[in-house]
C-alpha positions as a Python dict, from the first residue, in 0.01 Angstrom:
ca = {
    (1, 'M'): (0, 0, 0),
    (2, 'C'): (-127, 351, -10),
    (3, 'D'): (-51, 542, -332),
    (4, 'K'): (182, 835, -277),
    (5, 'H'): (5, 1046, -540),
    (6, 'P'): (-315, 1226, -448),
    (7, 'I'): (-631, 1050, -558),
    (8, 'A'): (-856, 1268, -777),
    (9, 'L'): (-1205, 1313, -634),
    (10, 'P'): (-1522, 1407, -817),
    (11, 'A'): (-1638, 1758, -777),
    (12, 'E'): (-1948, 1648, -580),
    (13, 'A'): (-1733, 1455, -335),
    (14, 'T'): (-1514, 1750, -267),
    (15, 'Q'): (-1809, 1971, -198),
    (16, 'T'): (-1997, 1745, 51),
    (17, 'S'): (-1911, 1603, 395),
    (18, 'R'): (-2206, 1371, 437),
    (19, 'R'): (-2114, 1007, 503),
    (20, 'R'): (-2249, 754, 256),
    (21, 'R'): (-2524, 508, 338),
    (22, 'I'): (-2492, 135, 275),
    (23, 'W'): (-2728, 140, -23),
    (24, 'E'): (-2514, 417, -176),
    (25, 'L'): (-2205, 196, -184),
    (26, 'S'): (-2094, -16, -476),
    (27, 'H'): (-2262, -356, -492),
    (28, 'T'): (-1921, -527, -472),
    (29, 'C'): (-1878, -385, -120),
    (30, 'H'): (-2199, -533, 23),
    (31, 'C'): (-2086, -896, 37),
    (32, 'P'): (-1759, -841, 235),
    (33, 'L'): (-1925, -569, 444),
    (34, 'I'): (-2215, -790, 555),
    (35, 'G'): (-1994, -1097, 597),
    (36, 'V'): (-1721, -926, 802),
    (37, 'C'): (-1890, -644, 991),
    (38, 'I'): (-2209, -815, 1113),
    (39, 'P'): (-2196, -1153, 1290),
    (40, 'L'): (-2429, -1415, 1146),
    (41, 'G'): (-2635, -1439, 1462),
    (42, 'A'): (-2695, -1062, 1472),
    (43, 'L'): (-2782, -1067, 1100),
    (44, 'R'): (-3045, -1340, 1150),
    (45, 'K'): (-3203, -1134, 1427),
    (46, 'L'): (-3221, -827, 1202),
    (47, 'V'): (-3376, -1028, 919),
    (48, 'G'): (-3624, -1191, 1154),
    (49, 'K'): (-3718, -858, 1307),
    (50, 'V'): (-3776, -700, 967),
    (51, 'A'): (-3958, -1010, 832),
    (52, 'G'): (-4177, -1025, 1140),
    (53, 'G'): (-4119, -1393, 1210),
    (54, 'K'): (-3869, -1673, 1246),
    (55, 'V'): (-3618, -1708, 963),
    (56, 'L'): (-3622, -2063, 823),
    (57, 'A'): (-3352, -2012, 557),
    (58, 'D'): (-2999, -2139, 616),
    (59, 'D'): (-2702, -1913, 685),
    (60, 'Y'): (-2594, -1881, 322),
    (61, 'E'): (-2945, -1785, 206),
    (62, 'V'): (-2971, -1526, 484),
    (63, 'H'): (-2634, -1378, 382),
    (64, 'V'): (-2719, -1367, 11),
    (65, 'G'): (-3062, -1216, 79),
    (66, 'A'): (-2918, -944, 302),
    (67, 'V'): (-2649, -857, 43),
    (68, 'S'): (-2917, -832, -228),
    (69, 'E'): (-3145, -611, -16),
    (70, 'C'): (-2863, -369, 76),
    (71, 'G'): (-2840, -260, -288),
    (72, 'T'): (-3148, -41, -237),
    (73, 'R'): (-3300, 154, 47),
    (74, 'N'): (-3557, -55, 231),
    (75, 'R'): (-3642, -166, 581),
    (76, 'L'): (-3364, -429, 595),
    (77, 'S'): (-3094, -200, 451),
    (78, 'E'): (-3194, 75, 697),
    (79, 'A'): (-3178, -175, 985),
    (80, 'V'): (-2833, -288, 871),
    (81, 'Q'): (-2726, 78, 843),
    (82, 'K'): (-2833, 146, 1206),
    (83, 'E'): (-2665, -168, 1332),
    (84, 'L'): (-2335, -77, 1166),
    (85, 'E'): (-2351, 280, 1300),
    (86, 'R'): (-2423, 155, 1652),
    (87, 'R'): (-2167, -124, 1651),
    (88, 'F'): (-1874, 83, 1518),
    (89, 'A'): (-1950, 429, 1660),
    (90, 'P'): (-1601, 471, 1824),
    (91, 'V'): (-1417, 376, 1504),
    (92, 'I'): (-1638, 609, 1299),
    (93, 'A'): (-1553, 896, 1534),
    (94, 'R'): (-1181, 824, 1496),
    (95, 'F'): (-1205, 815, 1114),
    (96, 'R'): (-1382, 1159, 1109),
    (97, 'T'): (-1043, 1318, 1175),
    (98, 'A'): (-933, 1228, 821),
    (99, 'R'): (-971, 1537, 594),
    (100, 'T'): (-822, 1388, 280),
    (101, 'T'): (-821, 1056, 100),
    (102, 'E'): (-453, 1012, 189),
    (103, 'Q'): (-528, 1045, 562),
    (104, 'L'): (-818, 801, 526),
    (105, 'A'): (-589, 554, 348),
    (106, 'E'): (-333, 584, 632),
    (107, 'L'): (-602, 505, 891),
    (108, 'W'): (-707, 202, 689),
    (109, 'Q'): (-348, 74, 660),
    (110, 'G'): (-307, 112, 1035),
    (111, 'A'): (-621, -94, 1094),
    (112, 'V'): (-493, -364, 854),
    (113, 'A'): (-159, -372, 1036),
    (114, 'S'): (-327, -409, 1375),
    (115, 'G'): (-571, -676, 1251),
    (116, 'D'): (-884, -484, 1354),
    (117, 'V'): (-1046, -429, 1014),
    (118, 'A'): (-1421, -479, 1066),
    (119, 'G'): (-1502, -134, 1206),
    (120, 'A'): (-1233, 36, 992),
    (121, 'F'): (-1381, -124, 676),
    (122, 'W'): (-1726, 27, 740),
    (123, 'A'): (-1590, 361, 863),
    (124, 'G'): (-1362, 390, 557),
    (125, 'L'): (-1624, 288, 298),
    (126, 'S'): (-1886, 527, 440),
    (127, 'H'): (-1640, 818, 474),
    (128, 'P'): (-1710, 1112, 237),
    (129, 'R'): (-1343, 1119, 127),
    (130, 'C'): (-1338, 749, 20),
    (131, 'A'): (-1250, 758, -354),
    (132, 'P'): (-1340, 466, -587),
    (133, 'E'): (-972, 370, -610),
    (134, 'L'): (-945, 353, -226),
    (135, 'E'): (-1272, 165, -208),
    (136, 'E'): (-1141, -97, -453),
    (137, 'R'): (-811, -119, -266),
    (138, 'M'): (-993, -172, 65),
    (139, 'C'): (-1202, -451, -90),
    (140, 'R'): (-888, -621, -225),
    (141, 'D'): (-713, -593, 112),
    (142, 'L'): (-1013, -735, 294),
    (143, 'H'): (-1036, -1019, 42),
    (144, 'M'): (-673, -1121, 113),
    (145, 'I'): (-729, -1080, 484),
    (146, 'Q'): (-1020, -1324, 456),
    (147, 'H'): (-795, -1572, 278),
    (148, 'Q'): (-535, -1535, 553),
    (149, 'A'): (-804, -1562, 813),
    (150, 'G'): (-927, -1880, 648),
    (151, 'A'): (-576, -2025, 649),
    (152, 'C'): (-532, -1927, 1012),
    (153, 'T'): (-871, -2076, 1088),
    (154, 'R'): (-772, -2402, 925),
    (155, 'A'): (-444, -2405, 1123),
    (156, 'D'): (-629, -2318, 1437),
    (157, 'L'): (-882, -2589, 1362),
    (158, 'Q'): (-602, -2840, 1314),
    (159, 'R'): (-442, -2734, 1640),
    (160, 'F'): (-782, -2744, 1803),
    (161, 'N'): (-841, -3100, 1681),
    (162, 'T'): (-496, -3198, 1808),
    (163, 'I'): (-574, -3042, 2143),
    (164, 'V'): (-908, -3220, 2149),
    (165, 'D'): (-736, -3554, 2087),
    (166, 'E'): (-478, -3482, 2355),
    (167, 'N'): (-754, -3377, 2590),
    (168, 'A'): (-941, -3701, 2523),
    (169, 'S'): (-625, -3904, 2589),
    (170, 'L'): (-563, -3711, 2910),
    (171, 'A'): (-926, -3757, 3009),
    (172, 'R'): (-894, -4133, 2962),
    (173, 'E'): (-572, -4137, 3165),
    (174, 'L'): (-739, -3925, 3432),
    (175, 'A'): (-1033, -4167, 3445),
    (176, 'K'): (-791, -4458, 3495),
    (177, 'L'): (-610, -4271, 3772),
    (178, 'Q'): (-941, -4182, 3936),
    (179, 'Q'): (-1048, -4547, 3925),
    (180, 'R'): (-716, -4654, 4072),
    (181, 'N'): (-742, -4388, 4342),
    (182, 'A'): (-1096, -4499, 4426),
    (183, 'A'): (-981, -4862, 4455),
    (184, 'M'): (-690, -4762, 4678),
    (185, 'Q'): (-922, -4550, 4890),
    (186, 'L'): (-1160, -4844, 4933),
    (187, 'E'): (-871, -5071, 5027),
    (188, 'R'): (-740, -4817, 5274),
    (189, 'T'): (-1084, -4774, 5428),
    (190, 'A'): (-1120, -5151, 5464),
    (191, 'E'): (-777, -5172, 5628),
    (192, 'Q'): (-869, -4894, 5868),
    (193, 'D'): (-1191, -5078, 5954),
    (194, 'R'): (-993, -5396, 6025),
    (195, 'H'): (-750, -5206, 6246),
    (196, 'A'): (-1037, -5039, 6430),
    (197, 'A'): (-1206, -5376, 6489),
    (198, 'A'): (-880, -5528, 6614),
    (199, 'L'): (-827, -5231, 6844),
    (200, 'M'): (-1176, -5264, 6985),
    (201, 'Q'): (-1119, -5635, 7045),
    (202, 'L'): (-791, -5567, 7226),
    (203, 'R'): (-957, -5301, 7437),
    (204, 'A'): (-1236, -5543, 7526),
    (205, 'Q'): (-979, -5807, 7625),
    (206, 'L'): (-792, -5551, 7835),
    (207, 'V'): (-1112, -5449, 8012),
    (208, 'G'): (-1192, -5816, 8073),
    (209, 'R'): (-846, -5880, 8218),
    (210, 'D'): (-873, -5573, 8439),
    (211, 'S'): (-1207, -5700, 8565),
    (212, 'I'): (-1056, -6043, 8639),
    (213, 'V'): (-763, -5882, 8822),
    (214, 'D'): (-998, -5667, 9030),
    (215, 'S'): (-1211, -5973, 9110),
    (216, 'L'): (-904, -6173, 9215),
    (217, 'R'): (-782, -5887, 9430),
    (218, 'T'): (-1121, -5865, 9599),
    (219, 'E'): (-1126, -6241, 9652),
    (220, 'L'): (-773, -6233, 9795),
    (221, 'E'): (-869, -5955, 10033),
    (222, 'Q'): (-1174, -6152, 10142),
    (223, 'L'): (-957, -6458, 10205),
    (224, 'R'): (-712, -6251, 10405),
    (225, 'N'): (-995, -6114, 10614),
    (226, 'A'): (-1144, -6464, 10661),
    (227, 'I'): (-817, -6606, 10805),
    (228, 'P'): (-740, -6443, 11143),
    (229, 'G'): (-377, -6387, 11225),
    (230, 'L'): (-263, -6449, 10864),
    (231, 'E'): (-3, -6174, 10875),
    (232, 'T'): (134, -6306, 11204),
    (233, 'R'): (156, -6657, 11064),
    (234, 'E'): (335, -6528, 10755),
    (235, 'R'): (587, -6349, 10974),
    (236, 'L'): (632, -6663, 11184),
    (237, 'A'): (682, -6875, 10874),
    (238, 'H'): (942, -6631, 10749),
    (239, 'R'): (1116, -6633, 11088),
    (240, 'L'): (1107, -7012, 11092),
    (241, 'A'): (1267, -7026, 10750),
    (242, 'Q'): (1541, -6789, 10868),
    (243, 'T'): (1594, -7000, 11182),
    (244, 'D'): (1623, -7319, 10976),
    (245, 'E'): (1883, -7154, 10757),
    (246, 'R'): (2079, -7042, 11060),
    (247, 'E'): (2053, -7389, 11212),
    (248, 'R'): (2197, -7548, 10899),
    (249, 'A'): (2484, -7299, 10899),
    (250, 'L'): (2560, -7357, 11266),
    (251, 'R'): (2551, -7734, 11227),
    (252, 'G'): (2801, -7702, 10946),
    (253, 'Q'): (3025, -7497, 11171),
    (254, 'I'): (2988, -7756, 11451),
    (255, 'A'): (3087, -8037, 11215),
    (256, 'D'): (3396, -7844, 11110),
    (257, 'L'): (3489, -7775, 11471),
    (258, 'R'): (3448, -8141, 11563),
    (259, 'K'): (3671, -8243, 11277),
    (260, 'Q'): (3933, -7991, 11385),
    (261, 'L'): (3904, -8118, 11746),
    (262, 'L'): (3959, -8479, 11642),
    (263, 'E'): (4260, -8382, 11433),
    (264, 'A'): (4406, -8185, 11726),
    (265, 'Q'): (4354, -8477, 11967),
    (266, 'A'): (4520, -8716, 11723),
    (267, 'Q'): (4819, -8485, 11682),
    (268, 'L'): (4846, -8448, 12062),
    (269, 'E'): (4838, -8823, 12123),
    (270, 'A'): (5100, -8878, 11850),
    (271, 'A'): (5331, -8615, 11998),
    (272, 'T'): (5323, -8751, 12364),
    (273, 'P'): (5275, -9129, 12345),
    (274, 'S'): (5483, -9220, 12659),
    (275, 'A'): (5429, -8918, 12872),
    (276, 'P'): (5366, -9016, 13240),
    (277, 'A'): (5025, -8950, 13374),
    (278, 'Q'): (5008, -8621, 13544),
    (279, 'E'): (4775, -8505, 13805),
    (280, 'P'): (4493, -8295, 13672),
    (281, 'A'): (4547, -7925, 13702),
    (282, 'A'): (4330, -7709, 13909),
    (283, 'V'): (4003, -7623, 13731),
    (284, 'P'): (3891, -7262, 13736),
    (285, 'A'): (3586, -7180, 13937),
    (286, 'V'): (3370, -7131, 13630),
    (287, 'V'): (3432, -7487, 13507),
    (288, 'E'): (3216, -7635, 13778),
    (289, 'H'): (2915, -7490, 13600),
    (290, 'I'): (3001, -7643, 13257),
    (291, 'I'): (2872, -7995, 13209),
    (292, 'R'): (2888, -8246, 12927),
    (293, 'L'): (2555, -8277, 12757),
    (294, 'P'): (2408, -8618, 12687),
    (295, 'I'): (2465, -8761, 12340),
    (296, 'R'): (2094, -8744, 12258),
    (297, 'L'): (2107, -8359, 12275),
    (298, 'A'): (2381, -8329, 12012),
    (299, 'E'): (2288, -8150, 11688),
    (300, 'R'): (1951, -8048, 11829),
    (301, 'S'): (1810, -7703, 11898),
    (302, 'V'): (1762, -7611, 12265),
    (303, 'L'): (1557, -7299, 12348),
    (304, 'C'): (1615, -7137, 12685),
    (305, 'V'): (1328, -6909, 12785),
    (306, 'G'): (1405, -6667, 13070),
    (307, 'G'): (1712, -6664, 13293),
    (308, 'R'): (1948, -6392, 13404),
    (309, 'S'): (2099, -6190, 13124),
    (310, 'G'): (2447, -6229, 13278),
    (311, 'N'): (2428, -6610, 13254),
    (312, 'V'): (2321, -6627, 12888),
    (313, 'A'): (2679, -6656, 12766),
    (314, 'T'): (2742, -6944, 13008),
    (315, 'Y'): (2418, -7111, 12895),
    (316, 'R'): (2528, -7087, 12534),
    (317, 'A'): (2876, -7225, 12610),
    (318, 'M'): (2735, -7521, 12799),
    (319, 'I'): (2493, -7623, 12526),
    (320, 'E'): (2700, -7547, 12215),
    (321, 'K'): (3005, -7726, 12356),
    (322, 'A'): (2810, -8051, 12340),
    (323, 'G'): (2714, -7986, 11977),
    (324, 'A'): (2359, -7860, 12037),
    (325, 'Q'): (2223, -7535, 11891),
    (326, 'F'): (2143, -7272, 12151),
    (327, 'A'): (1858, -7020, 12126),
    (328, 'H'): (1741, -6777, 12391),
    (329, 'H'): (1434, -6566, 12458),
    (330, 'D'): (1409, -6350, 12769),
    (331, 'G'): (1041, -6429, 12818),
    (332, 'G'): (900, -6094, 12711),
    (333, 'L'): (1113, -5867, 12925),
    (334, 'E'): (1308, -5710, 12639),
    (335, 'D'): (1256, -5936, 12340),
    (336, 'N'): (937, -5901, 12139),
    (337, 'A'): (674, -6134, 12276),
    (338, 'G'): (551, -6194, 11921),
    (339, 'K'): (880, -6369, 11837),
    (340, 'L'): (836, -6626, 12118),
    (341, 'E'): (610, -6856, 11918),
    (342, 'A'): (850, -6861, 11624),
    (343, 'S'): (1138, -6948, 11858),
    (344, 'L'): (932, -7226, 12017),
    (345, 'A'): (847, -7367, 11675),
    (346, 'A'): (1214, -7372, 11572),
    (347, 'A'): (1336, -7549, 11893),
    (348, 'D'): (1364, -7924, 11952),
    (349, 'L'): (1383, -7892, 12334),
    (350, 'V'): (1260, -7610, 12560),
    (351, 'I'): (1388, -7505, 12906),
    (352, 'C'): (1162, -7250, 13072),
    (353, 'Q'): (1306, -7067, 13374),
    (354, 'T'): (980, -6956, 13532),
    (355, 'G'): (1136, -6721, 13783),
    (356, 'C'): (1255, -6476, 13519),
    (357, 'I'): (971, -6454, 13261),
    (358, 'S'): (634, -6284, 13246),
    (359, 'H'): (310, -6464, 13320),
    (360, 'S'): (200, -6424, 12958),
    (361, 'A'): (520, -6586, 12831),
    (362, 'Y'): (488, -6870, 13081),
    (363, 'W'): (137, -6959, 12970),
    (364, 'R'): (228, -6927, 12603),
    (365, 'V'): (524, -7165, 12648),
    (366, 'K'): (316, -7413, 12840),
    (367, 'D'): (25, -7399, 12591),
    (368, 'F'): (252, -7434, 12288),
    (369, 'C'): (443, -7735, 12423),
    (370, 'K'): (117, -7898, 12529),
    (371, 'R'): (-38, -7850, 12184),
    (372, 'T'): (267, -7964, 11990),
    (373, 'G'): (393, -8234, 12229),
    (374, 'K'): (734, -8073, 12244),
    (375, 'R'): (960, -8162, 12545),
    (376, 'C'): (977, -7878, 12798),
    (377, 'V'): (1141, -7854, 13144),
    (378, 'F'): (1032, -7583, 13385),
    (379, 'I'): (1303, -7453, 13623),
    (380, 'D'): (1221, -7228, 13916),
    (381, 'N'): (1576, -7106, 13996),
    (382, 'P'): (1758, -6930, 13709),
    (383, 'S'): (2102, -7050, 13827),
    (384, 'I'): (2348, -7247, 13618),
    (385, 'S'): (2317, -7554, 13841),
    (386, 'S'): (1940, -7549, 13796),
    (387, 'L'): (1992, -7540, 13418),
    (388, 'Q'): (2228, -7839, 13457),
    (389, 'R'): (1964, -8034, 13645),
    (390, 'G'): (1706, -7948, 13380),
    (391, 'L'): (1929, -8086, 13109),
    (392, 'Q'): (1986, -8401, 13317),
    (393, 'E'): (1611, -8437, 13345),
    (394, 'L'): (1579, -8417, 12969),
    (395, 'H'): (1845, -8684, 12937),
    (396, 'E'): (1672, -8920, 13177),
    (397, 'A'): (1330, -8863, 13020),
}
């Protein structure tokens, strides 16, 4: 701590304001001054520059030699003096404000408290108001600071070594993680390559299937074009299938009606077993046109082509009463001529009334029955009696 009592100064010190040079300081100040205020690298450069060559001595020898040379004025001490003045010029300017030893001691204590002592040590030692007692006190303070700095350095070194060990451990862990990440990346890349190859294979298969489908479509179109009337035949086959279905349904209805008729006849005979024979009642005029079909026409399909439209109902009643299936085509007058061939194919027997059909229908009926060998009777008069004679002709044939 700074002494509260004023420090007595020599008479020469009180009368001069010139700052002291390094060779004018006490020899005990040179060692801490050189060691603290000038870094070792800068000191080696100064020594090498003054010596005119490369310095081969070790750090301790350079330090001891510089301390020894600063005891007198020479080229090395002057170079050290200039280096200190240049390096700590701002601190020197701040210390010039001190007019007394007490003020200088306060500036030094402030530097010690802040931890910035290198520049303050040189500025205080070279100050004209630096008394021997203050000089000794500054050397003692700096000596203790060096001890503390050494202790801090050792603690810092220990912490540094600990950090280095931790850093090495983390580096090893990082290397393991990087290796694991690289392996996972390689595995992921291989999996992506496999997926890409599988995708390409599926795309190739899809393209191949599309090509096959297009080829089959082209071949089907060529086959359709090579078979004339294919669409008409398909429509006829569909119509034939529908006709067969209708025929089966109608035959089922006929069988049911026959069964009901037999049951009704049996009930009638049981109810009037001894009734005297009565004369037959008068038959309506329309009955003379209804005939009983031969047994060989039962459950067969009879197609009537042509005829008057008013007699179609009578034609149907005549034929269906005997158990045959009735079909009619007007011969191209109103019905579609394209349906005639399907109707001919679905019929077992054909009756063509030539007086009421077109020439085209007549020749188509005649050509179809000739090609297929199907029984056909041509009737000139479209009357009911003519139809009856045609059916009789089919029976006798």
